Amino acid sequence: KQEVTQIPAALSVPEGENLVLNCSFTDSAIYNLQWFRQDPGKGLTSLLLIQSSQREQTSGRLNASLDKSSGRSTLYIAASQPGDSATYLCAVMGGGADGLTFGKGTHLIIQP
Amino acid sequence: GAGVSQSPRYKVAKRGQDVALRCDPISGHVSLFWYQQALGQGPEFLTYFQNEAQLDKSGLPSDRFFAERPEGSVSTLKIQRTQQEDSAVYLCASSLEGRRTYEQYFGPGTRLTVT
């Protein structure tokens, strides 16, 4: 059964810092990996989708990498802003499941 | 264009009542997914539809949970004889085509509280 782990569980940094969120998964037979953000009381907003054949994707200040063989992904956020404060979720498709398997998320606070 | 919508946004049910949660996917999206998110946890997969066919229901926690998508668009998740452990946010997502390669878009969720 696929398992996804996200480290750290929580992170608080001053505005302007660059930061890295980590995600690992146990079964490398995945089709894709998605990063989402979730604001309190809201649904999930898709940030980046990386197909299994890709190594990274970029959108604005966000960059996500994928190392399928080692079961790892990182989300890099450049020049963090208070509006980046949210819970960031990593999810993989594959490894036996027909739906996404999610980690528990990283709760990020950017201090003004 | 319009995103995934869900209704109601909040539902309070007394233990033992039946509830029905609705999902309107993005128009033209073939695949539809339901997830359950407990407080402080990541979402967990419940079931998957491709058009009107329910191809995977392995994540449904018990036979009290039932989902349908009769015309291949709107979907309903029904929970019979609700229990306190059913309290959670129920999320619906849709994607353009096959489940394995396309980005999933999520609705705002329905927060179910069973008292």
Tab-separated table of N, CA and C in Angstrom, chain A residues 3-100:
chain	number	residue	atom	x	y	z
A	3	GLU	N	2.300	4.787	0.763
A	3	GLU	CA	2.284	5.703	1.898
A	3	GLU	C	3.077	6.952	1.528
A	4	VAL	N	2.553	8.108	1.934
A	4	VAL	CA	3.194	9.386	1.631
A	4	VAL	C	3.484	10.111	2.939
A	5	THR	N	4.708	10.584	3.074
A	5	THR	CA	5.138	11.280	4.287
A	5	THR	C	5.631	12.668	3.927
A	6	GLN	N	5.217	13.651	4.709
A	6	GLN	CA	5.659	15.017	4.470
A	6	GLN	C	6.402	15.547	5.694
A	7	ILE	N	7.543	16.155	5.412
A	7	ILE	CA	8.379	16.737	6.457
A	7	ILE	C	8.792	18.139	6.033
A	8	PRO	N	8.739	19.168	6.953
A	8	PRO	CA	8.250	19.030	8.325
A	8	PRO	C	6.726	19.075	8.389
A	9	ALA	N	6.164	18.784	9.544
A	9	ALA	CA	4.715	18.875	9.714
A	9	ALA	C	4.276	20.328	9.814
A	10	ALA	N	5.159	21.165	10.344
A	10	ALA	CA	4.856	22.590	10.472
A	10	ALA	C	6.140	23.379	10.312
A	11	LEU	N	5.993	24.604	9.799
A	11	LEU	CA	7.151	25.442	9.525
A	11	LEU	C	6.725	26.899	9.630
A	12	SER	N	7.524	27.693	10.356
A	12	SER	CA	7.249	29.116	10.487
A	12	SER	C	8.518	29.868	10.152
A	13	VAL	N	8.475	30.747	9.155
A	13	VAL	CA	9.663	31.465	8.711
A	13	VAL	C	9.320	32.931	8.470
A	14	PRO	N	10.323	33.819	8.536
A	14	PRO	CA	10.076	35.234	8.226
A	14	PRO	C	9.858	35.427	6.740
A	15	GLU	N	9.099	36.448	6.423
A	15	GLU	CA	8.848	36.817	5.037
A	15	GLU	C	10.166	37.024	4.274
A	16	GLY	N	10.173	36.603	3.020
A	16	GLY	CA	11.331	36.815	2.170
A	16	GLY	C	12.271	35.619	2.064
A	17	GLU	N	12.138	34.673	2.988
A	17	GLU	CA	13.038	33.513	2.957
A	17	GLU	C	12.630	32.538	1.860
A	18	ASN	N	13.622	31.816	1.365
A	18	ASN	CA	13.373	30.691	0.469
A	18	ASN	C	13.208	29.454	1.334
A	19	LEU	N	12.306	28.548	0.941
A	19	LEU	CA	12.094	27.365	1.779
A	19	LEU	C	11.809	26.136	0.932
A	20	VAL	N	12.000	24.982	1.566
A	20	VAL	CA	11.831	23.689	0.901
A	20	VAL	C	10.920	22.807	1.737
A	21	LEU	N	9.910	22.260	1.088
A	21	LEU	CA	9.030	21.287	1.721
A	21	LEU	C	9.337	19.923	1.101
A	22	ASN	N	9.338	18.901	1.946
A	22	ASN	CA	9.730	17.568	1.494
A	22	ASN	C	8.565	16.588	1.492
A	23	CYS	N	8.604	15.680	0.530
A	23	CYS	CA	7.581	14.649	0.403
A	23	CYS	C	8.282	13.353	-0.002
A	24	SER	N	7.931	12.252	0.647
A	24	SER	CA	8.475	10.958	0.248
A	24	SER	C	7.337	9.956	0.119
A	25	PHE	N	7.524	8.981	-0.767
A	25	PHE	CA	6.493	7.963	-0.994
A	25	PHE	C	7.159	6.599	-1.085
A	26	THR	N	6.419	5.559	-0.704
A	26	THR	CA	7.035	4.239	-0.526
A	26	THR	C	7.067	3.408	-1.800
A	27	ASP	N	6.126	3.602	-2.705
A	27	ASP	CA	6.063	2.809	-3.933
A	27	ASP	C	6.387	3.720	-5.115
A	28	SER	N	7.492	3.429	-5.789
A	28	SER	CA	7.957	4.330	-6.856
A	28	SER	C	7.184	4.156	-8.172
A	29	ALA	N	6.270	3.196	-8.218
A	29	ALA	CA	5.494	2.964	-9.442
A	29	ALA	C	4.324	3.940	-9.516
A	30	ILE	N	4.646	5.218	-9.689
A	30	ILE	CA	3.611	6.246	-9.723
A	30	ILE	C	3.433	6.760	-11.147
A	31	TYR	N	2.255	7.328	-11.418
A	31	TYR	CA	1.986	7.957	-12.708
A	31	TYR	C	2.293	9.452	-12.658
A	32	ASN	N	1.964	10.068	-11.539
A	32	ASN	CA	2.250	11.487	-11.381
A	32	ASN	C	2.240	11.867	-9.912
A	33	LEU	N	2.665	13.094	-9.641
A	33	LEU	CA	2.676	13.647	-8.291
A	33	LEU	C	2.137	15.069	-8.377
A	34	GLN	N	1.249	15.415	-7.449
A	34	GLN	CA	0.684	16.759	-7.419
A	34	GLN	C	0.962	17.409	-6.083
A	35	TRP	N	1.245	18.702	-6.135
A	35	TRP	CA	1.322	19.533	-4.934
A	35	TRP	C	0.092	20.432	-4.894
A	36	PHE	N	-0.516	20.512	-3.697
A	36	PHE	CA	-1.699	21.337	-3.490
A	36	PHE	C	-1.452	22.282	-2.309
A	37	ARG	N	-2.220	23.361	-2.277
A	37	ARG	CA	-2.307	24.149	-1.056
A	37	ARG	C	-3.751	24.137	-0.587
A	38	GLN	N	-3.909	24.167	0.727
A	38	GLN	CA	-5.239	24.188	1.319
A	38	GLN	C	-5.280	25.299	2.349
A	39	ASP	N	-6.197	26.236	2.134
A	39	ASP	CA	-6.415	27.305	3.098
A	39	ASP	C	-7.494	26.862	4.082
A	40	PRO	N	-7.478	27.386	5.301
A	40	PRO	CA	-8.428	26.936	6.329
A	40	PRO	C	-9.867	26.969	5.840
A	41	GLY	N	-10.560	25.859	5.999
A	41	GLY	CA	-11.962	25.782	5.626
A	41	GLY	C	-12.222	25.758	4.133
A	42	LYS	N	-11.186	25.603	3.360
A	42	LYS	CA	-11.356	25.625	1.902
A	42	LYS	C	-10.957	24.280	1.293
A	43	GLY	N	-11.248	24.148	0.006
A	43	GLY	CA	-10.828	22.952	-0.719
A	43	GLY	C	-9.361	23.044	-1.101
A	44	LEU	N	-8.944	22.162	-1.981
A	44	LEU	CA	-7.547	22.095	-2.397
A	44	LEU	C	-7.348	22.850	-3.699
A	45	THR	N	-6.272	23.608	-3.768
A	45	THR	CA	-5.884	24.306	-4.990
A	45	THR	C	-4.643	23.632	-5.546
A	46	SER	N	-4.733	23.169	-6.785
A	46	SER	CA	-3.576	22.511	-7.402
A	46	SER	C	-2.497	23.535	-7.717
A	47	LEU	N	-1.265	23.209	-7.330
A	47	LEU	CA	-0.135	24.093	-7.588
A	47	LEU	C	0.693	23.612	-8.768
A	48	LEU	N	1.090	22.343	-8.709
A	48	LEU	CA	1.963	21.792	-9.742
A	48	LEU	C	1.655	20.307	-9.906
A	49	LEU	N	1.728	19.850	-11.142
A	49	LEU	CA	1.586	18.431	-11.473
A	49	LEU	C	2.858	17.993	-12.178
A	50	ILE	N	3.485	16.935	-11.673
A	50	ILE	CA	4.688	16.397	-12.314
A	50	ILE	C	4.372	14.990	-12.781
A	51	GLN	N	4.478	14.752	-14.084
A	51	GLN	CA	4.289	13.399	-14.609
A	51	GLN	C	5.500	12.543	-14.231
A	52	SER	N	5.324	11.234	-14.244
A	52	SER	CA	6.388	10.328	-13.800
A	52	SER	C	7.639	10.438	-14.659
A	53	SER	N	7.477	10.875	-15.906
A	53	SER	CA	8.621	10.987	-16.818
A	53	SER	C	9.363	12.312	-16.667
A	54	GLN	N	8.826	13.211	-15.853
A	54	GLN	CA	9.419	14.536	-15.700
A	54	GLN	C	10.261	14.595	-14.428
A	55	ARG	N	11.178	15.577	-14.402
A	55	ARG	CA	12.037	15.753	-13.232
A	55	ARG	C	11.615	16.952	-12.398
A	56	GLU	N	11.017	17.957	-13.062
A	56	GLU	CA	10.590	19.129	-12.301
A	56	GLU	C	9.559	19.928	-13.070
A	57	GLN	N	8.861	20.783	-12.328
A	57	GLN	CA	7.905	21.715	-12.897
A	57	GLN	C	8.039	23.031	-12.148
A	58	THR	N	7.786	24.111	-12.864
A	58	THR	CA	7.914	25.448	-12.270
A	58	THR	C	6.662	26.257	-12.569
A	59	SER	N	6.250	27.038	-11.568
A	59	SER	CA	5.162	27.985	-11.759
A	59	SER	C	5.444	29.189	-10.876
A	60	GLY	N	5.824	30.291	-11.501
A	60	GLY	CA	6.121	31.493	-10.728
A	60	GLY	C	7.243	31.264	-9.733
A	61	ARG	N	6.949	31.510	-8.459
A	61	ARG	CA	7.959	31.339	-7.401
A	61	ARG	C	8.058	29.893	-6.896
A	62	LEU	N	7.281	29.007	-7.482
A	62	LEU	CA	7.257	27.620	-7.040
A	62	LEU	C	8.021	26.728	-8.017
A	63	ASN	N	8.781	25.801	-7.442
A	63	ASN	CA	9.466	24.792	-8.252
A	63	ASN	C	9.345	23.466	-7.537
A	64	ALA	N	8.858	22.456	-8.241
A	64	ALA	CA	8.751	21.125	-7.657
A	64	ALA	C	9.633	20.168	-8.425
A	65	SER	N	10.333	19.323	-7.698
A	65	SER	CA	11.176	18.317	-8.320
A	65	SER	C	10.662	16.929	-7.963
A	66	LEU	N	11.012	15.966	-8.802
A	66	LEU	CA	10.609	14.585	-8.570
A	66	LEU	C	11.783	13.653	-8.850
A	67	ASP	N	12.108	12.816	-7.868
A	67	ASP	CA	13.074	11.740	-8.049
A	67	ASP	C	12.311	10.446	-7.788
A	68	LYS	N	11.768	9.869	-8.858
A	68	LYS	CA	10.881	8.730	-8.704
A	68	LYS	C	11.597	7.522	-8.122
A	69	SER	N	12.821	7.306	-8.555
A	69	SER	CA	13.539	6.098	-8.120
A	69	SER	C	13.796	6.092	-6.617
A	70	SER	N	14.001	7.278	-6.058
A	70	SER	CA	14.246	7.336	-4.614
A	70	SER	C	12.977	7.641	-3.837
A	71	GLY	N	11.867	7.871	-4.527
A	71	GLY	CA	10.599	8.133	-3.858
A	71	GLY	C	10.543	9.477	-3.152
A	72	ARG	N	11.068	10.514	-3.803
A	72	ARG	CA	11.114	11.820	-3.142
A	72	ARG	C	10.681	12.936	-4.086
A	73	SER	N	10.082	13.957	-3.478
A	73	SER	CA	9.772	15.193	-4.186
A	73	SER	C	10.002	16.352	-3.237
A	74	THR	N	10.386	17.484	-3.790
A	74	THR	CA	10.526	18.690	-2.990
A	74	THR	C	9.756	19.813	-3.658
A	75	LEU	N	9.194	20.688	-2.833
A	75	LEU	CA	8.567	21.912	-3.302
A	75	LEU	C	9.381	23.072	-2.770
A	76	TYR	N	9.913	23.846	-3.689
A	76	TYR	CA	10.739	25.001	-3.352
A	76	TYR	C	9.910	26.260	-3.543
A	77	ILE	N	9.845	27.079	-2.503
A	77	ILE	CA	9.138	28.347	-2.576
A	77	ILE	C	10.155	29.465	-2.422
A	78	ALA	N	10.263	30.305	-3.433
A	78	ALA	CA	11.231	31.404	-3.405
A	78	ALA	C	10.574	32.676	-2.860
A	79	ALA	N	11.367	33.447	-2.144
A	79	ALA	CA	10.939	34.774	-1.672
A	79	ALA	C	9.549	34.715	-1.052
A	80	SER	N	9.421	33.947	0.015
A	80	SER	CA	8.110	33.685	0.606
A	80	SER	C	7.390	34.974	1.038
A	81	GLN	N	6.064	34.915	0.963
A	81	GLN	CA	5.205	36.061	1.297
A	81	GLN	C	4.143	35.602	2.301
A	82	PRO	N	3.592	36.518	3.090
A	82	PRO	CA	2.551	36.123	4.048
A	82	PRO	C	1.382	35.398	3.384
A	83	GLY	N	1.057	35.741	2.142
A	83	GLY	CA	-0.020	35.072	1.420
A	83	GLY	C	0.268	33.626	1.088
A	84	ASP	N	1.503	33.194	1.276
A	84	ASP	CA	1.858	31.786	1.060
A	84	ASP	C	1.464	30.921	2.258
A	85	SER	N	1.055	31.539	3.336
A	85	SER	CA	0.672	30.786	4.535
A	85	SER	C	-0.531	29.899	4.223
A	86	ALA	N	-0.369	28.618	4.455
A	86	ALA	CA	-1.402	27.617	4.132
A	86	ALA	C	-0.851	26.253	4.518
A	87	THR	N	-1.667	25.219	4.308
A	87	THR	CA	-1.173	23.841	4.425
A	87	THR	C	-0.868	23.331	3.030
A	88	TYR	N	0.309	22.770	2.862
A	88	TYR	CA	0.747	22.254	1.560
A	88	TYR	C	0.697	20.732	1.600
A	89	LEU	N	0.001	20.179	0.618
A	89	LEU	CA	-0.205	18.732	0.554
A	89	LEU	C	0.462	18.163	-0.689
A	90	CYS	N	1.088	17.032	-0.504
A	90	CYS	CA	1.696	16.275	-1.592
A	90	CYS	C	0.837	15.034	-1.820
A	91	ALA	N	0.618	14.674	-3.084
A	91	ALA	CA	-0.209	13.504	-3.378
A	91	ALA	C	0.347	12.784	-4.599
A	92	VAL	N	0.273	11.460	-4.586
A	92	VAL	CA	0.752	10.669	-5.716
A	92	VAL	C	-0.380	9.834	-6.285
A	93	MET	N	-0.333	9.628	-7.587
A	93	MET	CA	-1.268	8.737	-8.277
A	93	MET	C	-0.477	7.507	-8.697
A	94	GLY	N	-0.919	6.341	-8.243
A	94	GLY	CA	-0.239	5.103	-8.584
A	94	GLY	C	0.164	4.352	-7.338
A	95	GLY	N	0.879	3.242	-7.553
A	95	GLY	CA	1.238	2.414	-6.411
A	95	GLY	C	0.083	1.587	-5.928
A	96	GLY	N	-0.854	1.292	-6.855
A	96	GLY	CA	-1.951	0.396	-6.526
A	96	GLY	C	-3.293	1.051	-6.333
A	97	ALA	N	-3.319	2.361	-6.097
A	97	ALA	CA	-4.597	3.024	-5.808
A	97	ALA	C	-5.143	3.674	-7.077
A	98	ASP	N	-6.462	3.788	-7.156
A	98	ASP	CA	-7.086	4.474	-8.277
A	98	ASP	C	-7.303	5.951	-8.008
A	99	GLY	N	-7.088	6.363	-6.792
A	99	GLY	CA	-7.180	7.767	-6.461
A	99	GLY	C	-5.827	8.249	-5.966
A	100	LEU	N	-5.745	9.530	-5.664
A	100	LEU	CA	-4.523	10.093	-5.115
A	100	LEU	C	-4.314	9.610	-3.681
